[in-house]
Coordinates of C-alpha atoms in Angstrom, one line a residue:
M1 CA 34.9 125.9 47.0
A2 CA 38.0 126.9 48.7
E3 CA 39.3 130.4 48.0
N4 CA 42.9 129.8 47.3
K5 CA 43.7 126.6 45.2
S6 CA 47.6 127.4 45.7
E7 CA 47.6 125.4 49.0
L8 CA 47.9 121.9 50.5
N9 CA 44.6 120.5 51.8
P10 CA 43.9 120.6 55.6
E11 CA 43.1 116.9 55.3
L12 CA 47.1 116.4 54.7
F13 CA 48.2 118.5 57.5
D14 CA 48.9 115.8 59.9
M15 CA 51.0 113.9 57.3
M16 CA 53.1 116.8 56.7
R17 CA 53.6 117.4 60.4
Q18 CA 54.6 113.7 60.6
G19 CA 57.2 114.3 58.0
K20 CA 55.3 111.9 55.5
L21 CA 55.3 114.7 52.7
S22 CA 58.6 116.1 51.7
A23 CA 58.9 119.6 50.3
N24 CA 59.0 118.2 46.7
K25 CA 55.7 116.1 47.1
I26 CA 54.0 119.1 48.8
L27 CA 54.7 121.0 45.6
T28 CA 53.6 118.3 43.4
L29 CA 50.3 118.2 45.5
I30 CA 49.8 121.8 45.1
S31 CA 50.5 121.7 41.3
L32 CA 48.2 118.6 41.0
R33 CA 45.3 120.3 42.7
E34 CA 45.6 123.1 40.6
L35 CA 45.7 121.1 37.6
V36 CA 42.8 119.0 38.2
D37 CA 40.6 121.7 39.1
K38 CA 41.7 123.5 35.7
F39 CA 40.3 120.5 34.0
A40 CA 37.1 119.9 35.9
S41 CA 33.9 122.0 34.9
K42 CA 31.7 120.2 37.1
P43 CA 31.7 120.3 41.2
F44 CA 33.0 117.3 43.1
L45 CA 30.2 118.1 45.6
E46 CA 26.7 119.3 44.3
D47 CA 25.6 122.2 46.4
E48 CA 22.5 120.2 47.8
K49 CA 25.3 117.6 48.8
L50 CA 27.5 120.3 50.4
Q51 CA 24.7 122.0 52.4
E52 CA 23.4 118.4 53.8
I53 CA 27.1 117.7 55.1
K54 CA 27.1 121.4 56.7
A55 CA 23.6 120.9 58.2
R56 CA 24.7 117.3 59.3
T57 CA 28.0 118.1 60.6
G58 CA 27.9 122.1 61.3
V59 CA 31.2 122.5 59.1
E60 CA 32.2 122.4 55.6
P61 CA 34.1 119.7 54.3
D62 CA 37.8 120.0 53.6
I63 CA 37.6 118.1 50.3
L64 CA 35.3 120.1 48.1
S65 CA 36.8 120.6 44.8
W66 CA 38.0 117.5 42.2
G67 CA 41.6 118.9 42.9
D68 CA 41.2 118.5 46.7
Y69 CA 40.0 115.0 46.0
F70 CA 43.0 114.0 43.8
Q71 CA 45.4 115.6 46.2
T72 CA 44.4 113.9 49.0
E73 CA 43.8 110.6 47.5
I74 CA 47.4 110.6 45.9
A75 CA 49.1 111.9 49.2
S76 CA 47.2 109.2 51.2
R77 CA 47.8 106.5 48.9
Y78 CA 51.7 107.1 47.7
F79 CA 53.3 109.1 50.4
D80 CA 55.7 106.4 50.8
K81 CA 57.0 106.8 47.2
T82 CA 60.2 108.5 46.4
D83 CA 59.9 112.1 45.2
S84 CA 60.6 111.2 41.8
D85 CA 57.9 108.4 41.6
F86 CA 55.5 110.6 43.3
S87 CA 56.2 113.2 40.5
K88 CA 55.6 110.4 37.8
I89 CA 52.2 109.7 39.2
A90 CA 51.1 113.1 39.3
D91 CA 52.3 113.4 35.6
T92 CA 50.4 110.1 34.9
I93 CA 47.4 111.7 36.3
R94 CA 47.8 114.9 34.0
F95 CA 48.3 112.5 31.0
D96 CA 45.1 110.7 31.8
L97 CA 43.1 113.9 32.1
I98 CA 44.4 115.1 28.8
S99 CA 43.7 111.6 27.2
S100 CA 40.4 111.8 28.3
H101 CA 39.8 115.3 26.9
L102 CA 41.2 114.2 23.6
I103 CA 39.6 110.6 23.5
F104 CA 36.0 111.8 24.4
S105 CA 35.2 115.4 23.4
G106 CA 32.8 115.6 20.7
K107 CA 32.3 111.8 20.5
P108 CA 28.7 110.7 20.0
D109 CA 26.9 108.8 22.6
Y110 CA 27.2 105.5 20.8
F111 CA 30.9 105.6 21.0
L112 CA 30.7 106.3 25.0
D113 CA 28.2 103.5 25.3
S114 CA 30.5 101.2 23.2
V115 CA 33.6 102.1 25.6
R116 CA 31.2 101.1 28.8
G117 CA 29.9 98.0 27.3
Q118 CA 33.8 96.8 26.5
A119 CA 34.4 97.4 30.0
I120 CA 31.7 95.5 31.4
V121 CA 32.3 92.4 29.4
S122 CA 36.3 92.8 30.5
K123 CA 35.0 93.3 34.2
S124 CA 33.2 90.1 33.8
I125 CA 36.5 88.0 33.3
D126 CA 38.6 86.7 36.2
T127 CA 41.6 89.2 36.5
N128 CA 43.9 86.4 36.1
F129 CA 42.7 86.0 32.7
W130 CA 42.6 89.4 31.3
T131 CA 44.4 90.3 28.1
L132 CA 46.1 93.6 27.3
E133 CA 42.7 94.6 25.5
D134 CA 40.7 94.0 28.8
E135 CA 43.2 96.2 30.7
E136 CA 42.8 98.7 28.0
N137 CA 39.2 98.5 27.9
I138 CA 39.1 99.1 32.1
H139 CA 41.5 101.8 31.7
L140 CA 39.4 103.6 28.8
E141 CA 36.0 103.2 31.3
I142 CA 38.3 105.2 34.1
L143 CA 39.2 108.2 31.6
L144 CA 35.4 108.3 30.3
D145 CA 34.5 108.3 34.2
Y146 CA 36.8 111.3 34.5
F147 CA 35.3 113.0 31.3
D148 CA 31.7 112.4 32.7
Q149 CA 32.3 113.1 36.4
M150 CA 34.3 115.9 36.1
G151 CA 32.8 117.5 32.8
I152 CA 36.5 117.8 31.3
G153 CA 35.4 118.2 27.9
E154 CA 33.6 121.4 28.7
K155 CA 36.7 123.5 28.7
P156 CA 39.0 123.7 25.8
L157 CA 42.6 122.0 26.0
S158 CA 45.4 124.5 26.3
V159 CA 48.1 124.6 23.9
S160 CA 50.8 124.1 26.7
D161 CA 48.8 120.9 28.0
R162 CA 48.8 119.7 24.5
I163 CA 52.5 120.6 24.0
W164 CA 53.4 118.6 27.4
Y165 CA 51.1 115.5 26.4
E166 CA 52.9 115.2 23.2
S167 CA 56.4 115.6 24.8
F168 CA 55.2 113.2 27.5
E169 CA 54.4 110.6 24.9
L170 CA 57.7 110.9 23.2
K171 CA 59.5 110.4 26.4
Q172 CA 57.5 107.1 27.3
E173 CA 58.1 105.9 23.8
A174 CA 61.9 106.3 24.4
V175 CA 61.9 104.3 27.6

């Protein structure tokens, strides 16, 4: 993994040079990378896959951690948003990671299987006919994927994240 997590991934340097990423967006992306890597306990790339890529290309890829992945995805997809909207997207990711931790940590396999089953049923329905429940089923599966793939439940939730989460919920209710 990259040595210094307080940086912008090299994959985004061209976007920065082209002026697509404001100073505020860059700071948001750096914070996002640190946050995501704080939650993830599983590697984005298994060592075997990393060695395979290095053997095939002769270089290590720039996207090595979950933080790298989220940072580059958010920058690439949402660079054209306002700084405020961009920050809200990063906050939503933080909210989702904390939600994933709170919802799935310590839950039995049958609960996880139930979430996946409900998502499969919802995905079988044409999106034009989705109910709010179908949308929630799909979103829960995304949170479960984060939980499984990133190993979110392996690290305890910090008090500061819990406080931030509860204040974020209150802000959303006020809107």
